[in-house]
């Protein structure tokens, strides 16, 4: 993948990484607080964000499929975190990171190659 092609996906890679980390932080706090539903979606979201940033980084021709699923799971995670965002900063941070990741992934969701 050339430099211009990598620049095209760099903001998506960064958004995936930020959402993955926010989800991990949120999941850990949720487990400590007994918020099982939020923790479970956070763990799912962290996994798909990690997988998506990996396929984007290596220029996989299947990155669009990963981006579509990542956007979907990030929206579900953001919606769950929104329920607790007023009470927990980790949920507010996760909600924001997942919304940004979903928006970035939407830009690449239909692509079949880079």
Short mmCIF file of N, CA and C in Angstrom, two decimals:
data_model
loop_
_atom_site.label_atom_id
_atom_site.label_comp_id
_atom_site.label_asym_id
_atom_site.label_seq_id
_atom_site.Cartn_x
_atom_site.Cartn_y
_atom_site.Cartn_z
N UNK A 1 0.86 -1.17 0.00
CA UNK A 1 0.00 0.00 0.00
C UNK A 1 0.90 1.23 0.00
N UNK A 2 0.60 2.17 -0.87
CA UNK A 2 1.40 3.39 -0.98
C UNK A 2 1.09 4.38 0.13
N UNK A 3 1.92 5.42 0.19
CA UNK A 3 1.75 6.44 1.24
C UNK A 3 0.41 7.14 1.15
N UNK A 4 -0.04 7.46 -0.05
CA UNK A 4 -1.31 8.17 -0.18
C UNK A 4 -2.47 7.28 0.25
N UNK A 5 -2.37 5.99 -0.04
CA UNK A 5 -3.42 5.06 0.37
C UNK A 5 -3.44 4.90 1.89
N UNK A 6 -2.27 4.83 2.52
CA UNK A 6 -2.21 4.74 3.98
C UNK A 6 -2.74 6.00 4.63
N UNK A 7 -2.45 7.15 4.05
CA UNK A 7 -2.97 8.40 4.60
C UNK A 7 -4.49 8.40 4.57
N UNK A 8 -5.07 7.76 3.57
CA UNK A 8 -6.51 7.68 3.42
C UNK A 8 -7.15 6.93 4.58
N UNK A 9 -6.48 5.95 5.13
CA UNK A 9 -7.06 5.14 6.21
C UNK A 9 -6.47 5.45 7.58
N UNK A 10 -5.49 6.31 7.64
CA UNK A 10 -4.81 6.58 8.92
C UNK A 10 -5.76 7.09 10.00
N UNK A 11 -6.68 7.96 9.67
CA UNK A 11 -7.60 8.47 10.69
C UNK A 11 -8.53 7.37 11.18
N UNK A 12 -8.85 6.41 10.33
CA UNK A 12 -9.67 5.27 10.75
C UNK A 12 -8.88 4.35 11.67
N UNK A 13 -7.64 4.10 11.33
CA UNK A 13 -6.77 3.29 12.19
C UNK A 13 -6.66 3.92 13.57
N UNK A 14 -6.43 5.23 13.60
CA UNK A 14 -6.30 5.94 14.87
C UNK A 14 -7.61 5.87 15.67
N UNK A 15 -8.74 6.05 15.00
CA UNK A 15 -10.03 5.99 15.68
C UNK A 15 -10.29 4.60 16.25
N UNK A 16 -9.91 3.57 15.51
CA UNK A 16 -10.07 2.20 16.00
C UNK A 16 -9.22 1.96 17.24
N UNK A 17 -8.00 2.47 17.21
CA UNK A 17 -7.11 2.29 18.36
C UNK A 17 -7.64 3.02 19.59
N UNK A 18 -8.12 4.23 19.39
CA UNK A 18 -8.67 5.00 20.52
C UNK A 18 -9.92 4.33 21.08
N UNK A 19 -10.79 3.84 20.22
CA UNK A 19 -12.00 3.16 20.69
C UNK A 19 -11.65 1.86 21.40
N UNK A 20 -10.69 1.13 20.87
CA UNK A 20 -10.27 -0.12 21.51
C UNK A 20 -9.80 0.15 22.94
N UNK A 21 -8.97 1.14 23.11
CA UNK A 21 -8.45 1.47 24.45
C UNK A 21 -9.56 1.96 25.37
N UNK A 22 -10.44 2.81 24.86
CA UNK A 22 -11.54 3.31 25.67
C UNK A 22 -12.46 2.17 26.11
N UNK A 23 -12.69 1.22 25.21
CA UNK A 23 -13.52 0.07 25.54
C UNK A 23 -12.87 -0.81 26.61
N UNK A 24 -11.58 -0.97 26.53
CA UNK A 24 -10.88 -1.78 27.53
C UNK A 24 -10.94 -1.13 28.90
N UNK A 25 -10.75 0.18 28.95
CA UNK A 25 -10.84 0.91 30.21
C UNK A 25 -12.26 0.83 30.77
N UNK A 26 -13.23 1.03 29.90
CA UNK A 26 -14.62 1.01 30.32
C UNK A 26 -15.02 -0.39 30.80
N UNK A 27 -14.61 -1.42 30.08
CA UNK A 27 -14.95 -2.79 30.47
C UNK A 27 -14.39 -3.12 31.86
N UNK A 28 -13.16 -2.74 32.11
CA UNK A 28 -12.55 -3.01 33.40
C UNK A 28 -13.31 -2.31 34.53
N UNK A 29 -13.67 -1.05 34.30
CA UNK A 29 -14.43 -0.31 35.32
C UNK A 29 -15.82 -0.91 35.48
N UNK A 30 -16.44 -1.29 34.38
CA UNK A 30 -17.78 -1.89 34.44
C UNK A 30 -17.77 -3.18 35.24
N UNK A 31 -16.76 -4.00 35.05
CA UNK A 31 -16.66 -5.26 35.80
C UNK A 31 -16.56 -4.97 37.29
N UNK A 32 -15.75 -3.99 37.64
CA UNK A 32 -15.62 -3.61 39.05
C UNK A 32 -16.93 -3.08 39.63
N UNK A 33 -17.73 -2.43 38.77
CA UNK A 33 -18.99 -1.81 39.21
C UNK A 33 -20.20 -2.73 39.03
N UNK A 34 -20.00 -3.90 38.47
CA UNK A 34 -21.11 -4.83 38.27
C UNK A 34 -22.02 -4.51 37.10
N UNK A 35 -21.53 -3.74 36.15
CA UNK A 35 -22.32 -3.40 34.96
C UNK A 35 -21.99 -4.39 33.84
N UNK A 36 -22.56 -5.57 33.94
CA UNK A 36 -22.19 -6.67 33.05
C UNK A 36 -22.53 -6.42 31.59
N UNK A 37 -23.71 -5.87 31.29
CA UNK A 37 -24.09 -5.65 29.89
C UNK A 37 -23.13 -4.68 29.21
N UNK A 38 -22.78 -3.64 29.91
CA UNK A 38 -21.85 -2.65 29.34
C UNK A 38 -20.48 -3.28 29.15
N UNK A 39 -20.02 -4.05 30.13
CA UNK A 39 -18.71 -4.70 30.03
C UNK A 39 -18.65 -5.64 28.83
N UNK A 40 -19.70 -6.42 28.63
CA UNK A 40 -19.70 -7.40 27.53
C UNK A 40 -19.64 -6.73 26.16
N UNK A 41 -20.42 -5.69 25.94
CA UNK A 41 -20.37 -5.02 24.64
C UNK A 41 -19.03 -4.30 24.47
N UNK A 42 -18.47 -3.80 25.57
CA UNK A 42 -17.15 -3.18 25.49
C UNK A 42 -16.08 -4.17 25.06
N UNK A 43 -16.14 -5.37 25.58
CA UNK A 43 -15.15 -6.39 25.19
C UNK A 43 -15.31 -6.78 23.73
N UNK A 44 -16.55 -6.94 23.28
CA UNK A 44 -16.79 -7.23 21.85
C UNK A 44 -16.27 -6.10 20.98
N UNK A 45 -16.54 -4.89 21.40
CA UNK A 45 -16.14 -3.73 20.61
C UNK A 45 -14.62 -3.60 20.56
N UNK A 46 -13.96 -3.81 21.68
CA UNK A 46 -12.50 -3.74 21.70
C UNK A 46 -11.91 -4.77 20.73
N UNK A 47 -12.49 -5.96 20.69
CA UNK A 47 -11.99 -7.00 19.79
C UNK A 47 -12.16 -6.63 18.32
N UNK A 48 -13.33 -6.13 17.93
CA UNK A 48 -13.52 -5.78 16.53
C UNK A 48 -12.70 -4.55 16.14
N UNK A 49 -12.52 -3.63 17.07
CA UNK A 49 -11.65 -2.47 16.78
C UNK A 49 -10.21 -2.92 16.53
N UNK A 50 -9.72 -3.84 17.35
CA UNK A 50 -8.36 -4.35 17.18
C UNK A 50 -8.22 -5.06 15.84
N UNK A 51 -9.18 -5.91 15.52
CA UNK A 51 -9.13 -6.63 14.25
C UNK A 51 -9.18 -5.67 13.07
N UNK A 52 -10.02 -4.65 13.17
CA UNK A 52 -10.17 -3.70 12.07
C UNK A 52 -8.91 -2.88 11.87
N UNK A 53 -8.30 -2.42 12.95
CA UNK A 53 -7.07 -1.64 12.76
C UNK A 53 -5.97 -2.52 12.19
N UNK A 54 -5.97 -3.80 12.52
CA UNK A 54 -4.98 -4.71 11.93
C UNK A 54 -5.17 -4.89 10.43
N UNK A 55 -6.40 -5.12 9.98
CA UNK A 55 -6.61 -5.32 8.53
C UNK A 55 -6.38 -4.03 7.76
N UNK A 56 -6.73 -2.90 8.36
CA UNK A 56 -6.45 -1.62 7.71
C UNK A 56 -4.95 -1.39 7.59
N UNK A 57 -4.22 -1.70 8.65
CA UNK A 57 -2.77 -1.48 8.66
C UNK A 57 -2.05 -2.30 7.61
N UNK A 58 -2.55 -3.50 7.36
CA UNK A 58 -1.87 -4.34 6.37
C UNK A 58 -2.48 -4.24 4.97
N UNK A 59 -3.49 -3.39 4.80
CA UNK A 59 -4.08 -3.17 3.49
C UNK A 59 -4.87 -4.35 2.97
N UNK A 60 -5.55 -5.06 3.86
CA UNK A 60 -6.33 -6.21 3.45
C UNK A 60 -7.45 -5.82 2.48
N UNK A 61 -7.67 -6.63 1.44
CA UNK A 61 -8.78 -6.34 0.54
C UNK A 61 -10.15 -6.52 1.22
N UNK A 62 -10.17 -7.11 2.39
CA UNK A 62 -11.41 -7.34 3.13
C UNK A 62 -11.67 -6.27 4.20
N UNK A 63 -10.87 -5.21 4.18
CA UNK A 63 -11.01 -4.20 5.22
C UNK A 63 -12.40 -3.57 5.26
N UNK A 64 -13.06 -3.45 4.13
CA UNK A 64 -14.40 -2.86 4.10
C UNK A 64 -15.41 -3.67 4.91
N UNK A 65 -15.27 -4.99 4.86
CA UNK A 65 -16.16 -5.86 5.65
C UNK A 65 -15.93 -5.66 7.15
N UNK A 66 -14.65 -5.58 7.53
CA UNK A 66 -14.33 -5.34 8.93
C UNK A 66 -14.84 -3.97 9.37
N UNK A 67 -14.66 -2.96 8.52
CA UNK A 67 -15.12 -1.60 8.86
C UNK A 67 -16.63 -1.56 9.05
N UNK A 68 -17.36 -2.28 8.21
CA UNK A 68 -18.82 -2.29 8.35
C UNK A 68 -19.23 -2.89 9.68
N UNK A 69 -18.63 -4.01 10.06
CA UNK A 69 -18.96 -4.64 11.33
C UNK A 69 -18.49 -3.77 12.50
N UNK A 70 -17.33 -3.19 12.37
CA UNK A 70 -16.80 -2.34 13.44
C UNK A 70 -17.73 -1.14 13.68
N UNK A 71 -18.20 -0.52 12.62
CA UNK A 71 -19.12 0.61 12.77
C UNK A 71 -20.40 0.17 13.49
N UNK A 72 -20.91 -0.99 13.12
CA UNK A 72 -22.13 -1.52 13.73
C UNK A 72 -21.93 -1.78 15.24
N UNK A 73 -20.85 -2.47 15.59
CA UNK A 73 -20.59 -2.80 16.99
C UNK A 73 -20.26 -1.54 17.79
N UNK A 74 -19.54 -0.62 17.19
CA UNK A 74 -19.22 0.64 17.88
C UNK A 74 -20.49 1.43 18.21
N UNK A 75 -21.45 1.43 17.29
CA UNK A 75 -22.71 2.13 17.57
C UNK A 75 -23.47 1.45 18.72
N UNK A 76 -23.47 0.12 18.75
CA UNK A 76 -24.12 -0.60 19.84
C UNK A 76 -23.43 -0.30 21.17
N UNK A 77 -22.13 -0.25 21.15
CA UNK A 77 -21.36 0.04 22.36
C UNK A 77 -21.62 1.47 22.83
N UNK A 78 -21.61 2.41 21.90
CA UNK A 78 -21.88 3.81 22.25
C UNK A 78 -23.27 3.96 22.85
N UNK A 79 -24.23 3.25 22.30
CA UNK A 79 -25.61 3.33 22.82
C UNK A 79 -25.69 2.79 24.24
N UNK A 80 -25.00 1.69 24.51
CA UNK A 80 -24.99 1.14 25.87
C UNK A 80 -24.28 2.08 26.84
N UNK A 81 -23.15 2.60 26.42
CA UNK A 81 -22.40 3.52 27.29
C UNK A 81 -23.16 4.82 27.54
N UNK A 82 -23.97 5.24 26.58
CA UNK A 82 -24.75 6.47 26.74
C UNK A 82 -25.69 6.36 27.94
N UNK A 83 -26.13 5.16 28.26
CA UNK A 83 -27.03 4.96 29.40
C UNK A 83 -26.36 5.30 30.73
N UNK A 84 -25.02 5.24 30.76
CA UNK A 84 -24.29 5.45 32.01
C UNK A 84 -23.35 6.65 31.95
N UNK A 85 -23.34 7.35 30.82
CA UNK A 85 -22.35 8.41 30.61
C UNK A 85 -22.46 9.55 31.61
N UNK A 86 -23.65 9.84 32.06
CA UNK A 86 -23.81 10.93 33.03
C UNK A 86 -23.25 10.56 34.40
N UNK A 87 -23.20 9.27 34.69
CA UNK A 87 -22.74 8.80 36.00
C UNK A 87 -21.27 8.39 36.00
N UNK A 88 -20.75 7.97 34.85
CA UNK A 88 -19.39 7.42 34.79
C UNK A 88 -18.62 8.04 33.64
N UNK A 89 -17.51 8.67 33.95
CA UNK A 89 -16.68 9.31 32.92
C UNK A 89 -16.15 8.28 31.93
N UNK A 90 -15.84 7.07 32.41
CA UNK A 90 -15.32 6.06 31.49
C UNK A 90 -16.35 5.70 30.43
N UNK A 91 -17.63 5.73 30.77
CA UNK A 91 -18.68 5.47 29.78
C UNK A 91 -18.82 6.64 28.81
N UNK A 92 -18.71 7.86 29.32
CA UNK A 92 -18.77 9.03 28.44
C UNK A 92 -17.61 9.03 27.45
N UNK A 93 -16.42 8.70 27.95
CA UNK A 93 -15.24 8.65 27.08
C UNK A 93 -15.38 7.55 26.03
N UNK A 94 -15.89 6.40 26.46
CA UNK A 94 -16.06 5.28 25.54
C UNK A 94 -17.12 5.61 24.49
N UNK A 95 -18.21 6.21 24.92
CA UNK A 95 -19.26 6.59 23.98
C UNK A 95 -18.69 7.49 22.88
N UNK A 96 -17.94 8.51 23.28
CA UNK A 96 -17.38 9.45 22.31
C UNK A 96 -16.40 8.76 21.36
N UNK A 97 -15.53 7.90 21.91
CA UNK A 97 -14.54 7.22 21.07
C UNK A 97 -15.23 6.26 20.09
N UNK A 98 -16.26 5.57 20.55
CA UNK A 98 -16.96 4.63 19.67
C UNK A 98 -17.76 5.35 18.59
N UNK A 99 -18.33 6.49 18.91
CA UNK A 99 -19.05 7.26 17.89
C UNK A 99 -18.09 7.75 16.81
N UNK A 100 -16.90 8.20 17.23
CA UNK A 100 -15.91 8.65 16.26
C UNK A 100 -15.44 7.49 15.40
N UNK A 101 -15.20 6.35 16.02
CA UNK A 101 -14.74 5.17 15.28
C UNK A 101 -15.80 4.72 14.26
N UNK A 102 -17.05 4.72 14.68
CA UNK A 102 -18.13 4.33 13.76
C UNK A 102 -18.16 5.26 12.55
N UNK A 103 -18.02 6.54 12.79
CA UNK A 103 -18.04 7.51 11.69
C UNK A 103 -16.86 7.30 10.75
N UNK A 104 -15.68 7.03 11.30
CA UNK A 104 -14.50 6.79 10.45
C UNK A 104 -14.64 5.49 9.68
N UNK A 105 -15.13 4.45 10.34
CA UNK A 105 -15.29 3.15 9.67
C UNK A 105 -16.34 3.22 8.56
N UNK A 106 -17.37 4.04 8.75
CA UNK A 106 -18.39 4.20 7.71
C UNK A 106 -17.78 4.66 6.39
N UNK A 107 -16.70 5.43 6.46
CA UNK A 107 -16.05 5.95 5.25
C UNK A 107 -15.44 4.83 4.40
N UNK A 108 -15.15 3.69 5.03
CA UNK A 108 -14.45 2.60 4.34
C UNK A 108 -15.28 1.32 4.26
N UNK A 109 -16.48 1.35 4.78
CA UNK A 109 -17.28 0.13 4.92
C UNK A 109 -17.62 -0.54 3.59
N UNK A 110 -17.67 0.16 2.51
CA UNK A 110 -18.05 -0.44 1.23
C UNK A 110 -16.85 -0.74 0.34
N UNK A 111 -15.67 -0.38 0.81
CA UNK A 111 -14.47 -0.58 0.00
C UNK A 111 -14.09 -2.06 -0.05
N UNK A 112 -13.58 -2.49 -1.17
CA UNK A 112 -13.14 -3.88 -1.32
C UNK A 112 -11.63 -3.99 -1.47
N UNK A 113 -10.96 -2.89 -1.71
CA UNK A 113 -9.51 -2.87 -1.79
C UNK A 113 -9.03 -1.45 -1.53
N UNK A 114 -7.76 -1.32 -1.25
CA UNK A 114 -7.19 0.01 -1.04
C UNK A 114 -6.21 0.26 -2.17
#
